[in-house]
Amino acid sequence: MADVKPRIKLDKKEVAKGGVIEVKTLVSHTMESGQRKDKDGKTIPRKILNTFSCDLNGKTIFSANMEGAVSANPYFQFKIKPSESGTLTFTWIDDDGSKIQATEQIKVS
């Protein structure tokens, strides 16, 4: 999954202290429920993204656990009120433990 490039959109990358940033994320992932069968009638193993988190300088500020009914290419939109400048790290974790990550820099003044 290393070749997957998530799309991250911040409505602003600089905000006054106490201000809010709107975050939108989208990642490409086919999401296999584990209920379909291949052409030979064998069950295709489940493979979903089951965890998403957004960290600011290593501290989690938003997270979500996903279940089997989550759609392919999951999209998240949320707002944050950062207390400091730094690096936002976005992480999606798959059933097999593989990770998709992206980062964005923000500035709080």
mmCIF file of N, CA and C in Angstrom:
data_model
loop_
_atom_site.group_PDB
_atom_site.id
_atom_site.type_symbol
_atom_site.label_atom_id
_atom_site.label_comp_id
_atom_site.label_asym_id
_atom_site.label_seq_id
_atom_site.Cartn_x
_atom_site.Cartn_y
_atom_site.Cartn_z
ATOM 1 N N MET A 1 0.813 -1.203 0.000
ATOM 2 C CA MET A 1 0.000 0.000 0.000
ATOM 3 C C MET A 1 0.851 1.259 0.000
ATOM 4 N N ALA A 2 2.132 1.098 -0.093
ATOM 5 C CA ALA A 2 3.025 2.245 -0.050
ATOM 6 C C ALA A 2 2.798 3.201 -1.220
ATOM 7 N N ASP A 3 2.223 2.701 -2.336
ATOM 8 C CA ASP A 3 2.019 3.547 -3.501
ATOM 9 C C ASP A 3 0.714 4.348 -3.441
ATOM 10 N N VAL A 4 -0.081 4.154 -2.416
ATOM 11 C CA VAL A 4 -1.336 4.889 -2.249
ATOM 12 C C VAL A 4 -1.035 6.289 -1.725
ATOM 13 N N LYS A 5 -1.546 7.304 -2.412
ATOM 14 C CA LYS A 5 -1.332 8.685 -1.967
ATOM 15 C C LYS A 5 -2.661 9.272 -1.523
ATOM 16 N N PRO A 6 -2.827 9.455 -0.217
ATOM 17 C CA PRO A 6 -4.074 10.056 0.280
ATOM 18 C C PRO A 6 -4.199 11.509 -0.164
ATOM 19 N N ARG A 7 -5.430 11.949 -0.262
ATOM 20 C CA ARG A 7 -5.679 13.370 -0.547
ATOM 21 C C ARG A 7 -6.071 14.052 0.756
ATOM 22 N N ILE A 8 -5.357 15.113 1.074
ATOM 23 C CA ILE A 8 -5.599 15.891 2.287
ATOM 24 C C ILE A 8 -5.872 17.332 1.865
ATOM 25 N N LYS A 9 -6.933 17.919 2.411
ATOM 26 C CA LYS A 9 -7.219 19.328 2.132
ATOM 27 C C LYS A 9 -7.512 20.029 3.449
ATOM 28 N N LEU A 10 -6.744 21.068 3.718
ATOM 29 C CA LEU A 10 -6.971 21.918 4.883
ATOM 30 C C LEU A 10 -7.517 23.238 4.365
ATOM 31 N N ASP A 11 -8.564 23.779 5.007
ATOM 32 C CA ASP A 11 -9.107 25.049 4.511
ATOM 33 C C ASP A 11 -8.135 26.199 4.743
ATOM 34 N N LYS A 12 -7.183 26.010 5.668
ATOM 35 C CA LYS A 12 -6.088 26.974 5.878
ATOM 36 C C LYS A 12 -4.953 26.247 6.571
ATOM 37 N N LYS A 13 -3.736 26.709 6.320
ATOM 38 C CA LYS A 13 -2.556 26.095 6.945
ATOM 39 C C LYS A 13 -1.983 26.976 8.042
ATOM 40 N N GLU A 14 -2.572 28.153 8.197
ATOM 41 C CA GLU A 14 -2.157 29.049 9.278
ATOM 42 C C GLU A 14 -3.422 29.569 9.954
ATOM 43 N N VAL A 15 -3.403 29.568 11.287
ATOM 44 C CA VAL A 15 -4.580 29.972 12.046
ATOM 45 C C VAL A 15 -4.126 30.700 13.310
ATOM 46 N N ALA A 16 -4.921 31.672 13.755
ATOM 47 C CA ALA A 16 -4.637 32.354 15.018
ATOM 48 C C ALA A 16 -4.918 31.393 16.171
ATOM 49 N N LYS A 17 -4.242 31.600 17.287
ATOM 50 C CA LYS A 17 -4.479 30.748 18.457
ATOM 51 C C LYS A 17 -5.972 30.774 18.801
ATOM 52 N N GLY A 18 -6.558 29.598 18.997
ATOM 53 C CA GLY A 18 -7.990 29.488 19.259
ATOM 54 C C GLY A 18 -8.822 29.326 18.007
ATOM 55 N N GLY A 19 -8.175 29.442 16.838
ATOM 56 C CA GLY A 19 -8.884 29.299 15.570
ATOM 57 C C GLY A 19 -9.113 27.839 15.207
ATOM 58 N N VAL A 20 -9.932 27.646 14.180
ATOM 59 C CA VAL A 20 -10.333 26.304 13.758
ATOM 60 C C VAL A 20 -9.872 26.055 12.323
ATOM 61 N N ILE A 21 -9.410 24.828 12.063
ATOM 62 C CA ILE A 21 -9.037 24.390 10.721
ATOM 63 C C ILE A 21 -9.965 23.242 10.331
ATOM 64 N N GLU A 22 -10.546 23.333 9.137
ATOM 65 C CA GLU A 22 -11.356 22.234 8.631
ATOM 66 C C GLU A 22 -10.456 21.296 7.826
ATOM 67 N N VAL A 23 -10.562 20.006 8.113
ATOM 68 C CA VAL A 23 -9.734 18.985 7.479
ATOM 69 C C VAL A 23 -10.630 18.063 6.659
ATOM 70 N N LYS A 24 -10.189 17.757 5.432
ATOM 71 C CA LYS A 24 -10.877 16.780 4.588
ATOM 72 C C LYS A 24 -9.843 15.771 4.110
ATOM 73 N N THR A 25 -10.158 14.489 4.242
ATOM 74 C CA THR A 25 -9.233 13.444 3.801
ATOM 75 C C THR A 25 -9.971 12.419 2.950
ATOM 76 N N LEU A 26 -9.262 11.877 1.978
ATOM 77 C CA LEU A 26 -9.786 10.814 1.135
ATOM 78 C C LEU A 26 -8.619 9.903 0.788
ATOM 79 N N VAL A 27 -8.814 8.592 0.938
ATOM 80 C CA VAL A 27 -7.761 7.644 0.597
ATOM 81 C C VAL A 27 -8.355 6.559 -0.302
ATOM 82 N N SER A 28 -7.606 6.157 -1.310
ATOM 83 C CA SER A 28 -8.053 5.096 -2.210
ATOM 84 C C SER A 28 -7.782 3.735 -1.576
ATOM 85 N N HIS A 29 -8.826 2.947 -1.441
ATOM 86 C CA HIS A 29 -8.708 1.601 -0.883
ATOM 87 C C HIS A 29 -9.948 0.832 -1.298
ATOM 88 N N THR A 30 -9.779 -0.358 -1.862
ATOM 89 C CA THR A 30 -10.917 -1.098 -2.406
ATOM 90 C C THR A 30 -11.843 -1.676 -1.353
ATOM 91 N N MET A 31 -11.362 -1.962 -0.162
ATOM 92 C CA MET A 31 -12.165 -2.491 0.941
ATOM 93 C C MET A 31 -12.864 -3.793 0.540
ATOM 94 N N GLU A 32 -12.341 -4.878 0.975
ATOM 95 C CA GLU A 32 -12.943 -6.191 0.732
ATOM 96 C C GLU A 32 -13.608 -6.655 2.009
ATOM 97 N N SER A 33 -14.913 -6.938 1.952
ATOM 98 C CA SER A 33 -15.703 -7.249 3.154
ATOM 99 C C SER A 33 -15.448 -8.642 3.725
ATOM 100 N N GLY A 34 -14.895 -9.554 2.925
ATOM 101 C CA GLY A 34 -14.704 -10.922 3.384
ATOM 102 C C GLY A 34 -15.923 -11.789 3.139
ATOM 103 N N GLN A 35 -16.921 -11.261 2.445
ATOM 104 C CA GLN A 35 -18.142 -12.008 2.188
ATOM 105 C C GLN A 35 -18.298 -12.414 0.717
ATOM 106 N N ARG A 36 -17.446 -11.863 -0.146
ATOM 107 C CA ARG A 36 -17.544 -12.214 -1.573
ATOM 108 C C ARG A 36 -16.689 -13.443 -1.876
ATOM 109 N N LYS A 37 -16.984 -14.070 -3.007
ATOM 110 C CA LYS A 37 -16.219 -15.237 -3.441
ATOM 111 C C LYS A 37 -15.546 -14.933 -4.774
ATOM 112 N N ASP A 38 -14.379 -15.552 -5.000
ATOM 113 C CA ASP A 38 -13.694 -15.368 -6.278
ATOM 114 C C ASP A 38 -14.294 -16.303 -7.326
ATOM 115 N N LYS A 39 -13.708 -16.333 -8.525
ATOM 116 C CA LYS A 39 -14.279 -17.128 -9.626
ATOM 117 C C LYS A 39 -14.265 -18.622 -9.347
ATOM 118 N N ASP A 40 -13.400 -19.061 -8.405
ATOM 119 C CA ASP A 40 -13.337 -20.477 -8.039
ATOM 120 C C ASP A 40 -14.231 -20.818 -6.849
ATOM 121 N N GLY A 41 -14.979 -19.843 -6.348
ATOM 122 C CA GLY A 41 -15.887 -20.075 -5.230
ATOM 123 C C GLY A 41 -15.247 -19.952 -3.860
ATOM 124 N N LYS A 42 -13.985 -19.530 -3.822
ATOM 125 C CA LYS A 42 -13.296 -19.359 -2.536
ATOM 126 C C LYS A 42 -13.580 -17.961 -1.991
ATOM 127 N N THR A 43 -13.741 -17.889 -0.677
ATOM 128 C CA THR A 43 -14.001 -16.604 -0.038
ATOM 129 C C THR A 43 -12.782 -15.691 -0.167
ATOM 130 N N ILE A 44 -13.032 -14.468 -0.601
ATOM 131 C CA ILE A 44 -11.960 -13.468 -0.676
ATOM 132 C C ILE A 44 -11.777 -12.923 0.734
ATOM 133 N N PRO A 45 -10.555 -12.985 1.282
ATOM 134 C CA PRO A 45 -10.339 -12.540 2.666
ATOM 135 C C PRO A 45 -10.698 -11.072 2.874
ATOM 136 N N ARG A 46 -11.174 -10.781 4.065
ATOM 137 C CA ARG A 46 -11.503 -9.405 4.443
ATOM 138 C C ARG A 46 -10.230 -8.561 4.426
ATOM 139 N N LYS A 47 -10.326 -7.365 3.883
ATOM 140 C CA LYS A 47 -9.210 -6.415 3.877
ATOM 141 C C LYS A 47 -9.810 -5.018 3.878
ATOM 142 N N ILE A 48 -9.940 -4.462 5.070
ATOM 143 C CA ILE A 48 -10.490 -3.113 5.193
ATOM 144 C C ILE A 48 -9.536 -2.242 5.990
ATOM 145 N N LEU A 49 -9.660 -0.959 5.784
ATOM 146 C CA LEU A 49 -9.003 -0.014 6.676
ATOM 147 C C LEU A 49 -9.837 -0.014 7.944
ATOM 148 N N ASN A 50 -9.216 -0.262 9.079
ATOM 149 C CA ASN A 50 -10.014 -0.348 10.303
ATOM 150 C C ASN A 50 -9.727 0.756 11.301
ATOM 151 N N THR A 51 -8.673 1.528 11.085
ATOM 152 C CA THR A 51 -8.354 2.620 12.002
ATOM 153 C C THR A 51 -7.876 3.833 11.220
ATOM 154 N N PHE A 52 -8.339 5.002 11.617
ATOM 155 C CA PHE A 52 -7.835 6.272 11.075
ATOM 156 C C PHE A 52 -7.498 7.169 12.248
ATOM 157 N N SER A 53 -6.373 7.878 12.150
ATOM 158 C CA SER A 53 -6.045 8.852 13.192
ATOM 159 C C SER A 53 -5.362 10.063 12.584
ATOM 160 N N CYS A 54 -5.540 11.186 13.271
ATOM 161 C CA CYS A 54 -4.858 12.429 12.928
ATOM 162 C C CYS A 54 -4.129 12.877 14.183
ATOM 163 N N ASP A 55 -2.816 13.008 14.079
ATOM 164 C CA ASP A 55 -1.986 13.426 15.206
ATOM 165 C C ASP A 55 -1.370 14.784 14.918
ATOM 166 N N LEU A 56 -1.198 15.582 15.953
ATOM 167 C CA LEU A 56 -0.472 16.841 15.859
ATOM 168 C C LEU A 56 0.756 16.700 16.737
ATOM 169 N N ASN A 57 1.918 16.712 16.106
ATOM 170 C CA ASN A 57 3.197 16.554 16.815
ATOM 171 C C ASN A 57 3.208 15.302 17.692
ATOM 172 N N GLY A 58 2.650 14.206 17.163
ATOM 173 C CA GLY A 58 2.675 12.927 17.869
ATOM 174 C C GLY A 58 1.540 12.694 18.854
ATOM 175 N N LYS A 59 0.663 13.678 19.049
ATOM 176 C CA LYS A 59 -0.460 13.547 19.979
ATOM 177 C C LYS A 59 -1.759 13.426 19.181
ATOM 178 N N THR A 60 -2.524 12.354 19.411
ATOM 179 C CA THR A 60 -3.758 12.122 18.666
ATOM 180 C C THR A 60 -4.792 13.202 18.987
ATOM 181 N N ILE A 61 -5.324 13.813 17.904
ATOM 182 C CA ILE A 61 -6.355 14.846 18.084
ATOM 183 C C ILE A 61 -7.686 14.437 17.461
ATOM 184 N N PHE A 62 -7.672 13.390 16.633
ATOM 185 C CA PHE A 62 -8.901 12.839 16.051
ATOM 186 C C PHE A 62 -8.622 11.396 15.673
ATOM 187 N N SER A 63 -9.592 10.505 15.956
ATOM 188 C CA SER A 63 -9.434 9.114 15.528
ATOM 189 C C SER A 63 -10.792 8.495 15.276
ATOM 190 N N ALA A 64 -10.794 7.430 14.476
ATOM 191 C CA ALA A 64 -12.028 6.712 14.159
ATOM 192 C C ALA A 64 -11.702 5.245 13.946
ATOM 193 N N ASN A 65 -12.591 4.383 14.428
ATOM 194 C CA ASN A 65 -12.504 2.948 14.168
ATOM 195 C C ASN A 65 -13.561 2.615 13.136
ATOM 196 N N MET A 66 -13.167 1.862 12.115
ATOM 197 C CA MET A 66 -14.083 1.516 11.035
ATOM 198 C C MET A 66 -14.432 0.029 11.113
ATOM 199 N N GLU A 67 -15.611 -0.313 10.662
ATOM 200 C CA GLU A 67 -16.087 -1.696 10.658
ATOM 201 C C GLU A 67 -16.285 -2.158 9.213
ATOM 202 N N GLY A 68 -16.721 -3.372 9.046
ATOM 203 C CA GLY A 68 -16.860 -3.979 7.728
ATOM 204 C C GLY A 68 -17.780 -3.261 6.763
ATOM 205 N N ALA A 69 -18.694 -2.451 7.233
ATOM 206 C CA ALA A 69 -19.644 -1.770 6.354
ATOM 207 C C ALA A 69 -19.112 -0.444 5.812
ATOM 208 N N VAL A 70 -17.881 -0.066 6.149
ATOM 209 C CA VAL A 70 -17.334 1.194 5.658
ATOM 210 C C VAL A 70 -17.132 1.100 4.145
ATOM 211 N N SER A 71 -17.350 2.208 3.452
ATOM 212 C CA SER A 71 -17.262 2.212 1.993
ATOM 213 C C SER A 71 -15.817 2.167 1.511
ATOM 214 N N ALA A 72 -15.657 1.823 0.252
ATOM 215 C CA ALA A 72 -14.349 1.929 -0.385
ATOM 216 C C ALA A 72 -13.966 3.403 -0.425
ATOM 217 N N ASN A 73 -12.683 3.680 -0.430
ATOM 218 C CA ASN A 73 -12.171 5.052 -0.518
ATOM 219 C C ASN A 73 -12.764 5.949 0.576
ATOM 220 N N PRO A 74 -12.524 5.615 1.842
ATOM 221 C CA PRO A 74 -13.154 6.365 2.932
ATOM 222 C C PRO A 74 -12.763 7.853 2.951
ATOM 223 N N TYR A 75 -13.765 8.663 3.238
ATOM 224 C CA TYR A 75 -13.641 10.129 3.296
ATOM 225 C C TYR A 75 -13.975 10.579 4.712
ATOM 226 N N PHE A 76 -13.127 11.439 5.261
ATOM 227 C CA PHE A 76 -13.402 12.028 6.573
ATOM 228 C C PHE A 76 -13.332 13.538 6.447
ATOM 229 N N GLN A 77 -14.238 14.211 7.156
ATOM 230 C CA GLN A 77 -14.225 15.669 7.254
ATOM 231 C C GLN A 77 -14.449 16.008 8.717
ATOM 232 N N PHE A 78 -13.537 16.811 9.279
ATOM 233 C CA PHE A 78 -13.650 17.192 10.678
ATOM 234 C C PHE A 78 -12.924 18.516 10.899
ATOM 235 N N LYS A 79 -13.165 19.109 12.051
ATOM 236 C CA LYS A 79 -12.529 20.381 12.401
ATOM 237 C C LYS A 79 -11.628 20.174 13.605
ATOM 238 N N ILE A 80 -10.522 20.906 13.614
ATOM 239 C CA ILE A 80 -9.593 20.858 14.741
ATOM 240 C C ILE A 80 -9.306 22.273 15.219
ATOM 241 N N LYS A 81 -8.988 22.383 16.479
ATOM 242 C CA LYS A 81 -8.579 23.655 17.056
ATOM 243 C C LYS A 81 -7.168 23.437 17.611
ATOM 244 N N PRO A 82 -6.142 23.611 16.742
ATOM 245 C CA PRO A 82 -4.778 23.312 17.173
ATOM 246 C C PRO A 82 -4.267 24.311 18.208
ATOM 247 N N SER A 83 -3.506 23.793 19.162
ATOM 248 C CA SER A 83 -2.946 24.655 20.209
ATOM 249 C C SER A 83 -1.507 25.057 19.915
ATOM 250 N N GLU A 84 -0.917 24.423 18.900
ATOM 251 C CA GLU A 84 0.473 24.720 18.562
ATOM 252 C C GLU A 84 0.742 24.449 17.088
ATOM 253 N N SER A 85 1.799 25.046 16.580
ATOM 254 C CA SER A 85 2.238 24.781 15.212
ATOM 255 C C SER A 85 2.879 23.405 15.159
ATOM 256 N N GLY A 86 2.948 22.846 13.961
ATOM 257 C CA GLY A 86 3.638 21.567 13.841
ATOM 258 C C GLY A 86 3.161 20.736 12.676
ATOM 259 N N THR A 87 3.361 19.438 12.840
ATOM 260 C CA THR A 87 3.063 18.476 11.788
ATOM 261 C C THR A 87 1.803 17.684 12.107
ATOM 262 N N LEU A 88 0.852 17.725 11.180
ATOM 263 C CA LEU A 88 -0.314 16.858 11.265
ATOM 264 C C LEU A 88 0.054 15.568 10.540
ATOM 265 N N THR A 89 -0.109 14.434 11.207
ATOM 266 C CA THR A 89 0.159 13.136 10.600
ATOM 267 C C THR A 89 -1.147 12.365 10.518
ATOM 268 N N PHE A 90 -1.492 11.946 9.316
ATOM 269 C CA PHE A 90 -2.719 11.206 9.054
ATOM 270 C C PHE A 90 -2.335 9.750 8.802
ATOM 271 N N THR A 91 -2.969 8.817 9.534
ATOM 272 C CA THR A 91 -2.612 7.401 9.423
ATOM 273 C C THR A 91 -3.853 6.540 9.281
ATOM 274 N N TRP A 92 -3.852 5.690 8.267
ATOM 275 C CA TRP A 92 -4.888 4.689 8.053
ATOM 276 C C TRP A 92 -4.210 3.330 8.233
ATOM 277 N N ILE A 93 -4.822 2.419 9.005
ATOM 278 C CA ILE A 93 -4.239 1.099 9.239
ATOM 279 C C ILE A 93 -5.202 0.036 8.722
ATOM 280 N N ASP A 94 -4.663 -0.902 7.958
ATOM 281 C CA ASP A 94 -5.427 -1.982 7.343
ATOM 282 C C ASP A 94 -5.469 -3.198 8.268
ATOM 283 N N ASP A 95 -6.340 -4.155 7.948
ATOM 284 C CA ASP A 95 -6.448 -5.404 8.707
ATOM 285 C C ASP A 95 -5.110 -6.103 8.880
ATOM 286 N N ASP A 96 -4.283 -6.075 7.852
ATOM 287 C CA ASP A 96 -3.003 -6.787 7.927
ATOM 288 C C ASP A 96 -1.907 -5.970 8.620
ATOM 289 N N GLY A 97 -2.260 -4.801 9.144
ATOM 290 C CA GLY A 97 -1.302 -3.962 9.863
ATOM 291 C C GLY A 97 -0.561 -2.963 8.995
ATOM 292 N N SER A 98 -0.761 -3.034 7.673
ATOM 293 C CA SER A 98 -0.076 -2.071 6.811
ATOM 294 C C SER A 98 -0.669 -0.676 7.008
ATOM 295 N N LYS A 99 0.183 0.333 6.793
ATOM 296 C CA LYS A 99 -0.213 1.720 7.045
ATOM 297 C C LYS A 99 -0.123 2.563 5.788
ATOM 298 N N ILE A 100 -1.027 3.515 5.713
ATOM 299 C CA ILE A 100 -0.961 4.587 4.722
ATOM 300 C C ILE A 100 -0.811 5.862 5.540
ATOM 301 N N GLN A 101 0.189 6.678 5.223
ATOM 302 C CA GLN A 101 0.397 7.914 5.984
ATOM 303 C C GLN A 101 0.609 9.105 5.076
ATOM 304 N N ALA A 102 0.232 10.262 5.599
ATOM 305 C CA ALA A 102 0.464 11.538 4.930
ATOM 306 C C ALA A 102 0.674 12.586 6.008
ATOM 307 N N THR A 103 1.368 13.664 5.668
ATOM 308 C CA THR A 103 1.603 14.737 6.632
ATOM 309 C C THR A 103 1.307 16.090 6.003
ATOM 310 N N GLU A 104 0.981 17.038 6.849
ATOM 311 C CA GLU A 104 0.773 18.437 6.469
ATOM 312 C C GLU A 104 1.318 19.302 7.599
ATOM 313 N N GLN A 105 1.892 20.431 7.256
ATOM 314 C CA GLN A 105 2.383 21.390 8.242
ATOM 315 C C GLN A 105 1.321 22.455 8.495
ATOM 316 N N ILE A 106 1.176 22.854 9.750
ATOM 317 C CA ILE A 106 0.274 23.957 10.100
ATOM 318 C C ILE A 106 1.021 24.926 11.004
ATOM 319 N N LYS A 107 0.535 26.167 11.005
ATOM 320 C CA LYS A 107 1.155 27.195 11.853
ATOM 321 C C LYS A 107 0.070 27.863 12.688
ATOM 322 N N VAL A 108 0.316 27.948 13.993
ATOM 323 C CA VAL A 108 -0.583 28.644 14.913
ATOM 324 C C VAL A 108 0.154 29.900 15.363
ATOM 325 N N SER A 109 -0.491 31.064 15.172
ATOM 326 C CA SER A 109 0.182 32.319 15.554
ATOM 327 C C SER A 109 -0.595 33.063 16.625
#
